[in-house]
Amino acid sequence: MGQREDLLDGAKRCLVERGYAHTTARDITAASGANLGSIGYHFGSKEALMNEAMIELSTEAVERLREPEGASPLATWQNLVGSFAEQRDLWTAVLESATQAIRFPDLRERLADAQDEARKVLGERLSPTDADAAGAVQLALIVGVMMQHLVDPERAPGAEKIVRGLEALAGGKA
């Protein structure tokens, strides 16, 4: 791995372990083994490096949304809810990236692209007739459930409750 990749890897680790607001350039260089000047050389600024790392984390999170063909709604939600607990720090970093996007237009655009991809991945799996709408609703539901689990995992809905709620909304069919 080159120094640029080492910096990205170190920044991703720092985002997951410390969060955006609490990560310094020195934290990144300590985590990556790179020198402080290499951040400016490879990325221009610490913020640009952090934004690139957040994009990569968000892309990895989208990949986690992919389910095997034919997975039941319950199995899908069990996987997602389990990942909110098992990878709490990753999902927290993904959520923080959304708040940072408000201040960084380039990051906002790239996260919007990642959301488009997530809606596409989810929608194609859920509804061949209206993938766009199905993906939009599923992503909104995932983000909402994720936030509930990050705030209070004990009171957040589990997979079974989510599937029951979807069935109730669909008139008995999920």
Tab-separated table of C-alpha atoms in Angstrom:
chain	number	residue	atom	x	y	z
A	1	MET	CA	0.000	0.000	0.000
A	2	GLY	CA	1.243	3.496	-0.821
A	3	GLN	CA	1.187	6.512	1.437
A	4	ARG	CA	-2.071	7.827	-0.069
A	5	GLU	CA	-3.835	4.535	0.636
A	6	ASP	CA	-2.280	4.378	4.109
A	7	LEU	CA	-3.663	7.848	4.849
A	8	LEU	CA	-7.136	6.859	3.639
A	9	ASP	CA	-7.060	3.708	5.719
A	10	GLY	CA	-5.876	5.645	8.773
A	11	ALA	CA	-8.544	8.314	8.275
A	12	LYS	CA	-11.271	5.659	7.995
A	13	ARG	CA	-10.073	4.035	11.212
A	14	CYS	CA	-10.065	7.418	12.948
A	15	LEU	CA	-13.555	8.236	11.688
A	16	VAL	CA	-14.879	4.966	13.057
A	17	GLU	CA	-12.955	5.152	16.339
A	18	ARG	CA	-13.027	8.902	17.085
A	19	GLY	CA	-15.580	10.513	14.773
A	20	TYR	CA	-15.146	13.417	12.389
A	21	ALA	CA	-15.106	16.224	14.946
A	22	HIS	CA	-12.579	14.538	17.216
A	23	THR	CA	-10.048	13.437	14.590
A	24	THR	CA	-6.940	15.531	14.115
A	25	ALA	CA	-4.343	15.390	11.366
A	26	ARG	CA	-1.918	13.982	13.924
A	27	ASP	CA	-4.393	11.196	14.754
A	28	ILE	CA	-4.530	10.261	11.072
A	29	THR	CA	-0.766	10.242	10.642
A	30	ALA	CA	-0.351	8.164	13.800
A	31	ALA	CA	-2.941	5.658	12.540
A	32	SER	CA	-1.445	5.538	9.041
A	33	GLY	CA	2.277	5.704	9.723
A	34	ALA	CA	2.516	8.581	7.234
A	35	ASN	CA	4.023	11.997	7.909
A	36	LEU	CA	1.972	15.135	8.481
A	37	GLY	CA	3.041	16.807	5.236
A	38	SER	CA	1.777	13.877	3.171
A	39	ILE	CA	-1.837	14.836	3.903
A	40	GLY	CA	-1.399	18.128	2.030
A	41	TYR	CA	0.612	16.491	-0.735
A	42	HIS	CA	-1.931	13.732	-1.451
A	43	PHE	CA	-5.238	15.419	-0.540
A	44	GLY	CA	-4.673	19.157	-0.204
A	45	SER	CA	-6.157	19.319	3.293
A	46	LYS	CA	-7.230	17.218	6.243
A	47	GLU	CA	-10.880	17.958	5.375
A	48	ALA	CA	-10.430	16.649	1.829
A	49	LEU	CA	-8.838	13.473	3.205
A	50	MET	CA	-11.614	13.045	5.783
A	51	ASN	CA	-14.277	13.598	3.123
A	52	GLU	CA	-12.686	10.994	0.858
A	53	ALA	CA	-12.548	8.553	3.781
A	54	MET	CA	-16.230	9.218	4.534
A	55	ILE	CA	-17.137	8.511	0.910
A	56	GLU	CA	-15.321	5.184	1.119
A	57	LEU	CA	-17.056	4.313	4.394
A	58	SER	CA	-20.432	5.208	2.886
A	59	THR	CA	-19.697	3.081	-0.169
A	60	GLU	CA	-18.797	0.167	2.110
A	61	ALA	CA	-22.067	0.693	3.990
A	62	VAL	CA	-24.028	0.570	0.709
A	63	GLU	CA	-22.324	-2.725	-0.117
A	64	ARG	CA	-23.599	-4.099	3.206
A	65	LEU	CA	-27.154	-3.433	2.000
A	66	ARG	CA	-26.793	-6.023	-0.750
A	67	GLU	CA	-28.621	-9.214	0.154
A	68	PRO	CA	-28.547	-12.550	-1.599
A	69	GLU	CA	-31.276	-13.077	-4.165
A	70	GLY	CA	-34.399	-14.482	-2.557
A	71	ALA	CA	-33.614	-13.397	1.020
A	72	SER	CA	-36.796	-12.929	3.032
A	73	PRO	CA	-37.714	-9.498	4.418
A	74	LEU	CA	-37.169	-10.875	7.931
A	75	ALA	CA	-33.672	-12.178	7.066
A	76	THR	CA	-32.807	-8.854	5.428
A	77	TRP	CA	-33.872	-6.860	8.468
A	78	GLN	CA	-32.201	-9.279	10.883
A	79	ASN	CA	-28.959	-8.724	8.986
A	80	LEU	CA	-29.337	-4.940	9.016
A	81	VAL	CA	-30.387	-4.644	12.669
A	82	GLY	CA	-27.544	-6.973	13.633
A	83	SER	CA	-25.063	-4.824	11.748
A	84	PHE	CA	-26.276	-1.685	13.595
A	85	ALA	CA	-25.165	-3.359	16.843
A	86	GLU	CA	-22.073	-5.187	15.571
A	87	GLN	CA	-20.724	-2.249	13.569
A	88	ARG	CA	-22.101	0.624	15.616
A	89	ASP	CA	-18.978	2.748	15.085
A	90	LEU	CA	-19.152	2.328	11.304
A	91	TRP	CA	-22.824	3.328	11.160
A	92	THR	CA	-22.125	6.275	13.458
A	93	ALA	CA	-19.409	7.445	11.045
A	94	VAL	CA	-21.832	7.072	8.120
A	95	LEU	CA	-24.400	9.172	9.962
A	96	GLU	CA	-21.766	11.798	10.786
A	97	SER	CA	-20.847	11.978	7.122
A	98	ALA	CA	-24.372	13.121	6.308
A	99	THR	CA	-24.112	16.006	8.752
A	100	GLN	CA	-20.689	16.981	7.390
A	101	ALA	CA	-22.095	17.003	3.851
A	102	ILE	CA	-24.140	20.073	4.741
A	103	ARG	CA	-20.906	22.096	4.863
A	104	PHE	CA	-18.940	20.471	2.036
A	105	PRO	CA	-20.594	20.656	-1.421
A	106	ASP	CA	-18.253	18.060	-2.973
A	107	LEU	CA	-18.959	15.604	-0.163
A	108	ARG	CA	-22.696	16.300	-0.451
A	109	GLU	CA	-22.636	15.528	-4.172
A	110	ARG	CA	-20.683	12.315	-3.698
A	111	LEU	CA	-22.913	11.139	-0.836
A	112	ALA	CA	-25.947	11.912	-2.977
A	113	ASP	CA	-24.450	9.630	-5.635
A	114	ALA	CA	-23.971	6.911	-2.993
A	115	GLN	CA	-27.611	7.324	-1.951
A	116	ASP	CA	-28.682	6.963	-5.587
A	117	GLU	CA	-26.730	3.707	-5.760
A	118	ALA	CA	-28.247	2.470	-2.487
A	119	ARG	CA	-31.780	3.214	-3.726
A	120	LYS	CA	-30.996	1.402	-6.978
A	121	VAL	CA	-29.552	-1.666	-5.221
A	122	LEU	CA	-32.485	-1.854	-2.820
A	123	GLY	CA	-35.142	-1.068	-5.407
A	124	GLU	CA	-34.031	-3.626	-7.988
A	125	ARG	CA	-34.213	-6.327	-5.353
A	126	LEU	CA	-37.607	-5.263	-4.016
A	127	SER	CA	-39.673	-4.325	-7.052
A	128	PRO	CA	-38.950	-4.870	-10.718
A	129	THR	CA	-42.025	-2.776	-11.590
A	130	ASP	CA	-41.202	0.325	-9.496
A	131	ALA	CA	-37.626	-0.034	-8.295
A	132	ASP	CA	-37.144	3.709	-7.857
A	133	ALA	CA	-40.022	4.110	-5.390
A	134	ALA	CA	-39.291	0.859	-3.545
A	135	GLY	CA	-35.621	1.745	-3.120
A	136	ALA	CA	-36.429	5.257	-1.895
A	137	VAL	CA	-38.818	3.992	0.779
A	138	GLN	CA	-36.523	1.160	1.863
A	139	LEU	CA	-33.521	3.499	2.213
A	140	ALA	CA	-35.600	5.975	4.228
A	141	LEU	CA	-36.713	3.150	6.494
A	142	ILE	CA	-33.154	1.850	6.919
A	143	VAL	CA	-31.810	5.289	7.842
A	144	GLY	CA	-34.634	5.843	10.321
A	145	VAL	CA	-34.163	2.456	11.978
A	146	MET	CA	-30.390	2.981	12.035
A	147	MET	CA	-30.824	6.302	13.854
A	148	GLN	CA	-33.136	4.698	16.395
A	149	HIS	CA	-30.563	1.959	17.047
A	150	LEU	CA	-27.722	4.434	17.401
A	151	VAL	CA	-29.688	6.595	19.857
A	152	ASP	CA	-31.233	3.808	21.964
A	153	PRO	CA	-30.672	0.215	20.835
A	154	GLU	CA	-32.720	-1.161	23.729
A	155	ARG	CA	-35.930	0.589	22.625
A	156	ALA	CA	-35.339	0.546	18.861
A	157	PRO	CA	-37.509	-1.826	16.808
A	158	GLY	CA	-36.163	-5.256	15.990
A	159	ALA	CA	-36.438	-7.055	12.660
A	160	GLU	CA	-39.686	-8.827	13.554
A	161	LYS	CA	-41.440	-5.569	14.507
A	162	ILE	CA	-40.239	-3.861	11.329
A	163	VAL	CA	-41.538	-6.676	9.136
A	164	ARG	CA	-44.878	-6.690	11.015
A	165	GLY	CA	-45.108	-2.934	10.500
A	166	LEU	CA	-44.410	-3.288	6.794
A	167	GLU	CA	-47.061	-5.973	6.532
A	168	ALA	CA	-49.549	-3.743	8.356
A	169	LEU	CA	-48.785	-0.850	6.001
A	170	ALA	CA	-49.136	-3.123	2.977
A	171	GLY	CA	-52.480	-4.453	4.159
A	172	GLY	CA	-51.118	-7.769	5.393
A	173	LYS	CA	-48.473	-8.421	2.725
A	174	ALA	CA	-44.793	-7.497	3.070
